Coordinates of C-alpha atoms and ligand atoms in Angstrom, one line a residue:
S1 CA 12.1 20.8 17.3
N2 CA 15.0 19.1 15.6
Y3 CA 13.0 18.4 12.5
D4 CA 14.7 19.1 9.2
P5 CA 12.3 20.3 6.4
K6 CA 14.5 18.5 3.9
L7 CA 13.0 15.2 5.2
R8 CA 9.7 16.1 3.4
T9 CA 9.2 13.7 0.4
G10 CA 9.7 14.8 -3.1
Y11 CA 7.7 12.5 -5.3
H12 CA 5.4 10.6 -3.0
F13 CA 1.8 11.8 -2.8
Q14 CA 1.3 14.4 -0.1
P15 CA -0.7 17.6 0.4
P16 CA 1.3 20.7 1.2
K17 CA 0.5 20.4 4.9
H18 CA -1.6 18.7 7.6
W19 CA -2.6 15.1 8.4
I20 CA -3.6 12.4 5.8
N21 CA -4.7 8.8 6.2
D22 CA -6.5 6.3 4.0
P23 CA -6.7 6.6 0.2
N24 CA -10.4 6.8 -0.7
G25 CA -12.4 6.2 -3.9
P26 CA -9.5 6.1 -6.4
M27 CA -10.8 6.0 -9.9
Y28 CA -10.1 6.7 -13.6
Y29 CA -12.8 8.7 -15.3
N30 CA -12.8 10.4 -18.7
G31 CA -9.0 10.7 -18.9
V32 CA -8.5 11.8 -15.3
Y33 CA -7.3 9.9 -12.3
H34 CA -8.9 10.9 -9.1
L35 CA -7.5 10.3 -5.6
F36 CA -9.5 11.2 -2.6
Y37 CA -8.1 10.7 0.9
Q38 CA -8.8 11.1 4.6
Y39 CA -7.6 14.6 5.5
N40 CA -7.6 16.9 8.5
P41 CA -7.8 20.5 7.1
K42 CA -6.9 21.9 10.5
G43 CA -3.7 20.1 11.6
A44 CA -1.1 17.4 11.6
V45 CA -3.0 14.9 13.8
W46 CA -6.1 12.8 13.0
G47 CA -9.4 14.7 13.3
N48 CA -12.0 16.9 11.4
I49 CA -11.8 14.3 8.6
V50 CA -12.9 15.3 5.1
W51 CA -12.4 13.7 1.7
A52 CA -9.6 15.8 0.2
H53 CA -9.4 15.5 -3.6
S54 CA -6.6 15.5 -6.1
V55 CA -6.6 14.9 -9.9
S56 CA -3.9 13.7 -12.3
T57 CA -3.5 12.6 -15.9
D58 CA -0.5 10.4 -15.2
L59 CA -0.7 9.3 -11.5
I60 CA 2.6 11.2 -10.9
N61 CA 1.7 14.9 -11.2
W62 CA -1.1 16.0 -8.9
L63 CA -3.4 19.0 -8.7
A64 CA -5.3 19.6 -5.5
V65 CA -8.9 20.6 -5.9
E66 CA -11.4 21.5 -3.1
P67 CA -12.4 18.7 -0.7
A68 CA -15.1 16.6 -2.3
I69 CA -17.0 15.6 0.8
H70 CA -17.1 17.2 4.2
P71 CA -19.5 16.9 7.2
T72 CA -22.7 18.8 6.5
E73 CA -25.6 16.5 7.1
P74 CA -27.0 14.6 10.1
F75 CA -25.8 11.4 8.4
D76 CA -22.1 12.5 8.3
I77 CA -21.9 15.4 10.7
N78 CA -19.4 13.6 12.9
G79 CA -17.1 12.4 10.2
C80 CA -16.7 11.6 6.5
W81 CA -14.7 8.4 6.7
S82 CA -13.3 5.9 4.1
G83 CA -15.1 4.5 1.1
S84 CA -14.8 3.7 -2.6
A85 CA -15.9 4.8 -6.0
T86 CA -17.9 2.7 -8.5
I87 CA -18.5 3.6 -12.1
L88 CA -22.1 2.8 -13.0
P89 CA -23.3 1.9 -16.5
G90 CA -23.5 4.9 -18.7
N91 CA -20.1 6.0 -17.3
R92 CA -21.6 7.6 -14.1
P93 CA -19.2 7.6 -11.1
V94 CA -20.6 7.4 -7.6
I95 CA -18.9 7.4 -4.2
L96 CA -20.0 5.3 -1.2
Y97 CA -18.5 6.4 2.1
T98 CA -18.9 6.0 5.8
G99 CA -20.6 8.9 7.7
V100 CA -20.6 9.2 11.4
D101 CA -24.0 10.4 12.2
T102 CA -25.6 12.6 15.0
L103 CA -25.8 9.5 17.2
S104 CA -22.1 8.7 16.4
R105 CA -23.3 5.6 14.5
Q106 CA -21.3 4.6 11.4
V107 CA -23.7 4.6 8.4
Q108 CA -23.0 4.3 4.7
N109 CA -23.8 7.2 2.3
I110 CA -23.8 7.9 -1.3
A111 CA -22.6 11.0 -3.2
F112 CA -22.8 11.9 -6.9
P113 CA -20.8 14.4 -9.0
K114 CA -22.8 17.6 -9.4
N115 CA -21.7 18.2 -12.9
L116 CA -20.3 15.4 -15.1
S117 CA -19.0 17.9 -17.6
D118 CA -16.5 19.3 -15.0
P119 CA -13.4 17.3 -16.0
Y120 CA -12.2 17.4 -12.4
L121 CA -15.6 16.5 -10.8
R122 CA -15.0 19.1 -8.1
K123 CA -18.5 19.3 -6.5
W124 CA -20.3 16.3 -5.0
V125 CA -23.9 16.1 -3.8
K126 CA -25.4 13.9 -1.2
P127 CA -29.0 13.0 -1.9
K128 CA -31.6 13.4 0.8
Y129 CA -32.3 9.7 0.9
N130 CA -29.0 9.1 2.8
P131 CA -28.0 7.2 4.8
L132 CA -28.2 4.3 2.4
I133 CA -27.2 1.6 4.9
Q134 CA -27.6 1.7 8.6
P135 CA -26.2 -0.5 11.4
V136 CA -29.5 -2.3 12.3
G137 CA -30.3 -5.9 13.2
G138 CA -27.5 -6.5 15.7
I139 CA -24.6 -4.8 13.8
N140 CA -22.1 -3.0 16.0
A141 CA -22.7 0.7 15.1
S142 CA -19.1 1.7 16.0
S143 CA -17.6 -1.1 13.9
F144 CA -19.3 -0.8 10.6
R145 CA -17.4 1.1 7.9
D146 CA -15.4 1.4 4.7
P147 CA -17.7 0.2 1.9
T148 CA -15.9 -1.4 -1.1
T149 CA -16.3 -0.6 -4.8
A150 CA -19.6 -2.4 -5.8
W151 CA -19.6 -5.3 -8.3
Y152 CA -22.4 -6.3 -10.6
G153 CA -23.7 -9.9 -10.5
R154 CA -25.1 -12.0 -13.3
D155 CA -28.5 -11.9 -11.5
G156 CA -28.7 -8.2 -12.1
R157 CA -27.9 -7.2 -8.6
W158 CA -25.1 -5.0 -7.3
R159 CA -23.0 -6.1 -4.3
L160 CA -20.7 -4.5 -1.9
V161 CA -19.1 -5.4 1.5
I162 CA -18.7 -3.3 4.6
G163 CA -16.0 -4.0 7.2
S164 CA -17.2 -5.1 10.7
K165 CA -16.7 -7.5 13.5
R166 CA -18.7 -9.6 15.8
G167 CA -16.8 -10.1 19.0
M168 CA -13.3 -10.9 17.8
R169 CA -14.6 -12.3 14.5
G170 CA -13.8 -10.0 11.5
E171 CA -16.7 -9.8 9.0
A172 CA -17.2 -8.5 5.5
I173 CA -20.9 -7.9 5.6
L174 CA -22.5 -8.2 2.2
Y175 CA -25.3 -6.1 0.8
R176 CA -27.2 -6.3 -2.5
S177 CA -29.1 -3.9 -4.6
R178 CA -30.9 -3.7 -7.9
D179 CA -31.0 0.0 -8.2
F180 CA -28.0 1.1 -6.2
K181 CA -30.4 2.9 -3.8
R182 CA -32.2 0.3 -1.8
W183 CA -29.6 -2.1 -0.3
V184 CA -30.5 -5.4 1.4
K185 CA -28.2 -7.2 3.8
A186 CA -27.4 -10.8 2.7
K187 CA -28.1 -13.6 5.1
H188 CA -24.4 -14.5 5.2
A189 CA -21.3 -12.4 5.1
L190 CA -19.1 -12.6 2.0
H191 CA -16.3 -13.8 4.3
T192 CA -15.4 -13.9 8.0
A193 CA -12.5 -15.1 10.1
G194 CA -12.2 -15.7 13.8
G195 CA -9.8 -14.0 16.2
T196 CA -8.8 -11.1 13.9
G197 CA -10.8 -8.3 15.4
M198 CA -12.2 -5.4 13.3
W199 CA -11.8 -5.6 9.5
E200 CA -11.2 -2.1 8.3
C201 CA -11.0 -1.1 4.6
P202 CA -11.9 -4.4 3.0
D203 CA -11.1 -4.7 -0.7
F204 CA -12.4 -7.5 -3.0
Y205 CA -11.5 -7.8 -6.6
P206 CA -10.9 -10.3 -9.5
V207 CA -7.5 -11.1 -10.9
S208 CA -6.6 -12.9 -14.1
I209 CA -5.0 -16.3 -13.5
D210 CA -2.7 -15.5 -16.5
G211 CA -0.8 -12.3 -17.1
K212 CA -0.5 -8.8 -15.7
Q213 CA -3.6 -7.4 -17.2
G214 CA -6.1 -6.1 -14.6
L215 CA -9.8 -6.9 -14.5
D216 CA -12.7 -4.6 -13.9
T217 CA -14.3 -5.2 -10.5
S218 CA -17.4 -7.1 -11.8
E219 CA -15.4 -9.6 -13.9
Y220 CA -16.3 -13.2 -13.0
G221 CA -16.0 -16.7 -14.5
E222 CA -13.4 -18.6 -16.4
G223 CA -9.8 -17.7 -15.8
V224 CA -10.6 -15.4 -12.8
K225 CA -9.5 -15.7 -9.2
H226 CA -10.5 -13.3 -6.5
V227 CA -8.4 -11.4 -3.9
F228 CA -9.8 -10.4 -0.5
K229 CA -7.9 -7.9 1.7
V230 CA -8.5 -6.4 5.1
S231 CA -6.7 -4.0 7.4
L232 CA -6.5 -5.1 11.0
D233 CA -7.2 -2.4 13.4
L234 CA -5.6 -4.5 16.3
T235 CA -2.2 -5.0 14.7
R236 CA -2.2 -2.1 12.2
Y237 CA -1.2 -4.5 9.5
E238 CA -3.1 -5.8 6.4
Y239 CA -3.3 -9.3 5.0
Y240 CA -4.8 -10.7 1.9
T241 CA -5.8 -14.1 0.5
V242 CA -6.3 -15.4 -3.0
G243 CA -9.4 -17.6 -3.4
T244 CA -12.6 -18.4 -5.2
Y245 CA -15.7 -16.4 -5.3
D246 CA -18.9 -18.3 -5.8
Q247 CA -21.4 -15.7 -7.0
E248 CA -24.5 -18.0 -6.6
K249 CA -23.7 -18.6 -3.0
D250 CA -22.1 -15.1 -2.6
Q251 CA -19.3 -16.7 -0.7
Y252 CA -15.6 -16.2 -0.9
V253 CA -13.3 -19.1 0.0
P254 CA -9.6 -18.6 0.3
D255 CA -7.4 -21.2 -1.4
G256 CA -5.5 -21.9 1.7
A257 CA -2.1 -21.2 0.2
S258 CA -1.6 -18.5 2.9
P259 CA -3.5 -18.3 6.2
D260 CA -6.6 -16.2 6.7
G261 CA -5.3 -14.0 9.5
N262 CA -2.5 -11.9 10.8
T263 CA 0.3 -14.2 9.7
G264 CA -1.0 -14.2 6.1
L265 CA 0.4 -12.6 3.0
R266 CA 0.8 -8.8 3.0
Y267 CA 1.0 -6.4 0.2
D268 CA 3.7 -4.7 2.2
Y269 CA 5.5 -5.9 5.3
G270 CA 6.3 -2.3 6.4
N271 CA 4.5 0.9 7.3
F272 CA 1.5 0.4 5.0
Y273 CA -2.2 0.5 5.8
A274 CA -5.8 1.1 4.7
S275 CA -4.9 0.3 1.1
K276 CA -7.4 0.2 -1.8
T277 CA -7.2 -0.9 -5.5
F278 CA -9.1 0.3 -8.5
Y279 CA -9.4 -0.8 -12.1
D280 CA -7.6 1.6 -14.5
A281 CA -9.5 1.2 -17.8
A282 CA -6.9 3.3 -19.6
G283 CA -3.9 1.2 -18.7
K284 CA -5.9 -2.1 -18.4
R285 CA -4.4 -2.7 -15.0
R286 CA -5.4 -2.9 -11.4
I287 CA -3.7 -0.2 -9.3
L288 CA -3.0 -0.3 -5.5
W289 CA -2.8 2.7 -3.3
G290 CA -1.7 2.5 0.4
W291 CA -1.1 4.9 3.2
A292 CA 2.2 5.2 5.0
N293 CA 1.9 6.9 8.3
E294 CA 4.8 8.8 9.9
S295 CA 7.1 6.9 12.3
D296 CA 8.1 10.2 13.8
S297 CA 6.8 11.6 17.1
V298 CA 3.5 13.5 17.3
T299 CA 5.5 16.5 18.6
D300 CA 7.6 16.4 15.4
D301 CA 4.5 15.9 13.2
N302 CA 3.1 19.0 14.7
S303 CA 6.2 21.0 14.1
K304 CA 6.5 19.7 10.6
G305 CA 2.9 20.6 10.0
W306 CA 2.2 17.5 8.0
A307 CA 1.9 13.8 8.6
G308 CA 1.3 10.8 6.3
I309 CA 1.9 10.0 2.6
Q310 CA 0.5 7.7 0.0
V311 CA 3.0 5.2 -1.4
I312 CA 3.8 5.1 -5.1
P313 CA 0.8 3.6 -6.9
R314 CA 1.5 0.0 -7.8
A315 CA 0.2 -2.2 -10.5
V316 CA -0.9 -5.5 -9.0
W317 CA -1.4 -8.9 -10.6
L318 CA -1.4 -12.6 -9.7
D319 CA 1.9 -14.4 -9.7
K320 CA 2.4 -17.2 -12.3
E321 CA 2.0 -19.8 -9.6
G322 CA -1.2 -18.3 -8.4
K323 CA -0.4 -18.3 -4.7
Q324 CA 0.4 -14.6 -4.2
L325 CA 0.2 -11.2 -5.8
V326 CA 3.0 -9.3 -7.5
Q327 CA 3.3 -5.5 -7.3
W328 CA 5.3 -3.0 -9.3
P329 CA 5.4 0.8 -9.2
V330 CA 3.3 2.2 -12.1
E331 CA 5.6 2.7 -15.1
E332 CA 4.8 6.4 -15.2
I333 CA 7.1 6.9 -12.2
E334 CA 10.0 6.3 -14.6
T335 CA 9.3 9.6 -16.3
L336 CA 10.8 11.2 -13.2
R337 CA 14.1 9.5 -13.7
G338 CA 17.0 11.9 -14.3
K339 CA 20.7 11.5 -14.1
Q340 CA 21.6 7.8 -14.2
I341 CA 24.5 5.6 -13.1
Q342 CA 25.2 1.9 -13.8
I343 CA 27.6 -0.6 -12.3
K344 CA 28.1 -4.1 -13.6
H345 CA 29.6 -7.3 -12.3
K346 CA 31.2 -6.3 -9.0
I347 CA 32.1 -8.8 -6.3
V348 CA 31.0 -7.8 -2.9
K349 CA 33.4 -9.7 -0.7
S350 CA 32.4 -11.1 2.7
G351 CA 32.2 -8.4 5.3
K352 CA 32.8 -5.5 2.8
F353 CA 30.8 -2.6 1.5
F354 CA 31.3 0.1 -1.1
E355 CA 29.8 3.4 -1.9
V356 CA 27.7 4.0 -5.1
K357 CA 28.8 7.4 -6.4
G358 CA 27.8 9.7 -9.2
I359 CA 24.2 10.6 -8.4
Q360 CA 22.5 12.2 -5.4
T361 CA 20.5 9.5 -3.6
A362 CA 18.2 11.5 -1.2
Q363 CA 15.6 11.2 -3.9
A364 CA 16.4 8.2 -6.2
D365 CA 15.2 5.0 -7.8
V366 CA 17.7 2.1 -7.5
E367 CA 17.5 -1.3 -9.1
V368 CA 20.0 -4.0 -8.3
I369 CA 20.5 -7.6 -9.1
F370 CA 22.5 -9.9 -6.9
D371 CA 24.0 -13.2 -7.9
V372 CA 24.4 -15.7 -5.1
K373 CA 27.2 -17.8 -6.4
S374 CA 27.2 -20.5 -3.6
L375 CA 24.7 -21.4 -1.0
E376 CA 27.0 -23.6 0.9
K377 CA 27.3 -21.4 3.9
A378 CA 23.6 -20.7 4.3
E379 CA 22.5 -20.6 8.0
P380 CA 20.1 -23.3 9.2
F381 CA 16.5 -22.3 9.3
D382 CA 14.4 -22.9 12.4
P383 CA 10.9 -23.8 11.4
S384 CA 9.5 -21.8 14.3
W385 CA 10.5 -18.6 12.4
S386 CA 8.2 -19.4 9.4
T387 CA 5.3 -17.3 10.7
N388 CA 7.4 -14.5 12.1
P389 CA 9.8 -13.0 9.5
Q390 CA 9.7 -9.7 11.3
G391 CA 10.8 -11.3 14.6
L392 CA 13.5 -13.2 12.8
C393 CA 14.9 -10.0 11.3
G394 CA 14.7 -8.4 14.7
I395 CA 17.3 -10.9 15.9
K396 CA 19.2 -11.1 12.6
G397 CA 19.4 -7.5 11.5
G398 CA 21.8 -5.9 9.0
E399 CA 24.7 -6.0 11.5
V400 CA 24.4 -9.6 12.4
K401 CA 26.9 -11.6 10.4
G402 CA 25.5 -14.5 8.5
G403 CA 26.3 -17.2 6.0
V404 CA 24.7 -16.1 2.7
G405 CA 23.8 -12.5 3.5
P406 CA 22.8 -10.2 4.9
F407 CA 23.6 -8.5 1.6
G408 CA 21.9 -5.4 0.1
L409 CA 21.8 -1.7 0.3
F410 CA 22.5 0.9 3.0
V411 CA 20.2 3.8 1.9
L412 CA 19.8 7.3 3.4
A413 CA 23.2 6.8 4.8
S414 CA 25.6 9.5 6.2
S415 CA 29.1 9.6 4.7
K416 CA 30.7 7.5 7.4
L417 CA 27.7 5.2 7.8
E418 CA 26.9 6.6 11.3
E419 CA 23.3 6.6 10.0
R420 CA 22.0 4.1 7.5
T421 CA 18.9 2.1 6.8
A422 CA 19.7 -1.5 5.7
V423 CA 17.5 -3.1 3.0
F424 CA 18.8 -6.7 2.5
F425 CA 18.3 -10.4 1.8
R426 CA 19.5 -13.3 3.9
V427 CA 19.4 -16.9 2.8
F428 CA 18.7 -19.8 5.1
R429 CA 18.9 -23.6 4.5
S430 CA 15.8 -25.6 5.5
D431 CA 16.2 -29.4 4.8
D432 CA 16.1 -29.7 1.0
K433 CA 15.2 -26.1 0.2
H434 CA 16.3 -22.5 0.9
V435 CA 14.4 -19.7 2.6
V436 CA 15.0 -16.2 1.6
L437 CA 14.3 -13.3 4.0
M438 CA 13.9 -9.7 2.9
C439 CA 14.4 -7.1 5.6
N440 CA 14.3 -3.4 6.2
D441 CA 16.4 -2.6 9.3
P442 CA 16.1 1.1 10.4
T443 CA 17.6 0.6 13.8
R444 CA 20.6 2.8 12.8
S445 CA 18.7 5.1 10.6
S446 CA 18.9 8.1 12.8
Y447 CA 20.5 9.7 15.9
K448 CA 17.1 11.2 16.7
S449 CA 15.2 9.6 19.6
N450 CA 11.5 9.0 20.0
L451 CA 11.3 7.4 16.5
Y452 CA 9.3 4.3 15.8
K453 CA 11.8 2.0 14.1
P454 CA 10.9 -1.6 14.1
T455 CA 12.7 -4.0 11.8
F456 CA 10.2 -5.0 9.0
A457 CA 10.5 -8.2 7.0
G458 CA 8.9 -10.8 4.8
F459 CA 9.9 -14.0 3.1
V460 CA 10.5 -14.0 -0.6
D461 CA 9.1 -17.0 -2.6
V462 CA 12.0 -17.6 -4.9
D463 CA 13.9 -20.7 -5.7
I464 CA 17.3 -19.2 -5.0
A465 CA 19.2 -22.5 -5.7
K466 CA 17.8 -22.6 -9.2
N467 CA 17.8 -18.8 -10.0
S468 CA 20.9 -17.9 -8.1
K469 CA 19.9 -14.3 -8.8
I470 CA 17.6 -12.0 -6.7
S471 CA 16.6 -8.4 -7.4
L472 CA 15.9 -5.4 -5.3
R473 CA 14.4 -2.1 -6.3
T474 CA 14.2 0.7 -3.7
L475 CA 12.5 4.1 -4.1
I476 CA 14.3 6.5 -1.8
D477 CA 12.5 9.8 -1.0
H478 CA 14.2 11.6 1.9
S479 CA 12.2 9.9 4.7
V480 CA 10.7 7.1 2.6
V481 CA 12.4 3.7 1.8
E482 CA 10.0 1.8 -0.4
S483 CA 11.4 -1.5 -1.5
F484 CA 10.4 -4.3 -4.0
G485 CA 12.1 -7.6 -3.6
E486 CA 12.4 -10.1 -6.5
N487 CA 10.4 -8.0 -9.0
G488 CA 7.7 -7.2 -6.6
K489 CA 7.1 -10.5 -4.8
T490 CA 7.8 -9.0 -1.4
C491 CA 7.5 -5.3 -0.6
I492 CA 8.5 -3.2 2.4
T493 CA 7.9 0.5 3.0
S494 CA 9.5 2.2 5.9
R495 CA 9.7 5.8 7.1
V496 CA 13.0 7.0 8.5
Y497 CA 14.2 10.4 9.7
P498 CA 18.0 10.8 9.6
S499 CA 19.7 13.7 11.3
L500 CA 23.0 13.6 9.3
A501 CA 22.0 11.8 6.2
V502 CA 19.8 14.7 4.9
G503 CA 19.7 16.4 1.5
S504 CA 23.1 16.5 -0.2
N505 CA 24.7 14.6 2.7
V506 CA 22.8 11.4 1.8
H507 CA 24.9 8.4 0.5
L508 CA 24.2 5.0 -0.9
F509 CA 26.3 1.8 -0.2
V510 CA 26.2 -1.8 -1.2
F511 CA 27.1 -4.2 1.6
N512 CA 27.6 -7.8 2.4
N513 CA 27.8 -9.1 6.0
G514 CA 27.6 -12.7 5.0
A515 CA 30.5 -15.2 5.0
E516 CA 30.0 -16.0 1.4
D517 CA 31.0 -13.4 -1.3
I518 CA 28.2 -12.1 -3.5
E519 CA 28.3 -10.8 -7.0
M520 CA 26.3 -7.7 -7.7
S521 CA 25.6 -8.4 -11.4
Q522 CA 24.1 -5.0 -12.0
L523 CA 23.1 -1.8 -10.3
K524 CA 21.1 1.0 -12.0
G525 CA 20.4 4.2 -10.1
W526 CA 18.5 7.3 -11.1
E527 CA 18.0 10.7 -9.5
M528 CA 14.3 11.4 -9.3
K529 CA 12.8 14.7 -10.3
N530 CA 10.0 16.5 -8.5
P531 CA 6.5 16.1 -10.0
R532 CA 3.8 18.7 -9.4
M533 CA 2.6 17.7 -6.0
N534 CA -0.8 19.2 -5.1
D535 CA 0.2 22.8 -5.6
G536 CA -3.3 23.8 -6.6
E537 CA -6.1 24.9 -4.4
I538 CA -6.8 23.0 -1.2
Ligands
LIG601 C1 -8.5 3.2 8.7 C2 -9.7 4.0 9.2 C3 -11.0 3.6 8.6 C4 -11.9 4.8 8.8 C5 -10.9 5.9 8.6 C6 -11.2 7.1 9.5 O1 -7.3 3.9 8.8 O2 -9.8 3.9 10.6 O3 -11.5 2.4 9.1 O4 -12.9 4.8 7.9 O5 -9.6 5.4 8.9 O6 -10.3 8.2 9.1

């Protein structure tokens, strides 16, 4: 294998070895954050799935404890798949998860901590009355999984949804319960949408219409909107909508600001899937976790001995205009910042680039603000591009000269730029307004072959003519490029595997391939330290 061990991440969540996928049951309980995740204890490919378990007091340093749930009973003997945690009244956490039973049916199970006085909640018990919910009454038994965190209604009943499909119609099947034990299927789904295929890992939660503060999952009423997210098995992307939840009717209706389907809003326009949020009562915020798969070959995954990471946890809240969410890495991540550099007011002339020196950038956090002085040369925008930013960036990548942009960063670059991943903006003119595209172009990221390296992109909802400034933050971590455009309005995570730009041979550049000069008003960069990353038992 031509795999270089230096490509392993330094501060992204990862076990020491083997395969991981979905984050499961994240929660905050008695001063400790818990993250469970889908894990293969035997290898670097999907299979033998258990709920691995890690604990942390700061979301940054992690201690691995023993897997919480593994196949032992007829109701989960063929798999312990994704699910969520709910904190019941009296501060009692429970887990709901999908078990694959002896008949290979997907059923929903419950598990309780064995000993609430163990600060790490290491042992979990599955009561004999499992499975809690079965695929009966016409439900497709192989498309019935990933229960959400439950929420409590004003009528004294708990609710949860389970991802499913009917033909090509994605469905969030709703169940209700008074005692959290006997669950009754509601007549109508909470929400469905045609043509999407299976809805994996649904997530449903309230957001405040005003401010960054998070809401506990059962919040409802004045000043509250709801967010509904699904992961689409067919396309391997997620989308979410912002809308209104009517608890009497138990129906969720998207506002329509973004479409309900694969062209809708995404948390992340890159390699990001099966995400889940939880309410952090300590920080009074809602935190999002998502899984980033490898983009490397399975052969290389096997020789590495590991595959998959969780992205940096992000605080998530509703944007001021109420049409989309905003995400930002939890502030705790800043405790890893070490050596810093800063550059101010530098013109990046048309067609030029320069190197940012003074820190190592294989493992770094970089924040930059660009000032677009003139929009005169912006390229015309073809309206047919508006539902396909990724396709647009595929034809107008980092090398394709433009009017205003592409300008941005070359990260994980080799000294002579033979290898580099371009993260950039490009501004178009559309009648009376401007359209800003954010893009992650890994097409020149590596000399290695067999890599999956599509160009990822999303639009950024910013009034560039009025603001003139646009910001970019990129968390660089050896084989991870996790970027936040315009303070977290548009996010893109990408996995890249350079062959030259590795370890101390990694460089960072600022570039401008547009006809118009750009001012870089500020750049701050920090080397990132290594947290404790799952060096306990597992
Ligand atoms: C999503 C998913 C879930 C399932 C789990 C199995 O990545 O397919 O729908 O519960 O992974 O590992």
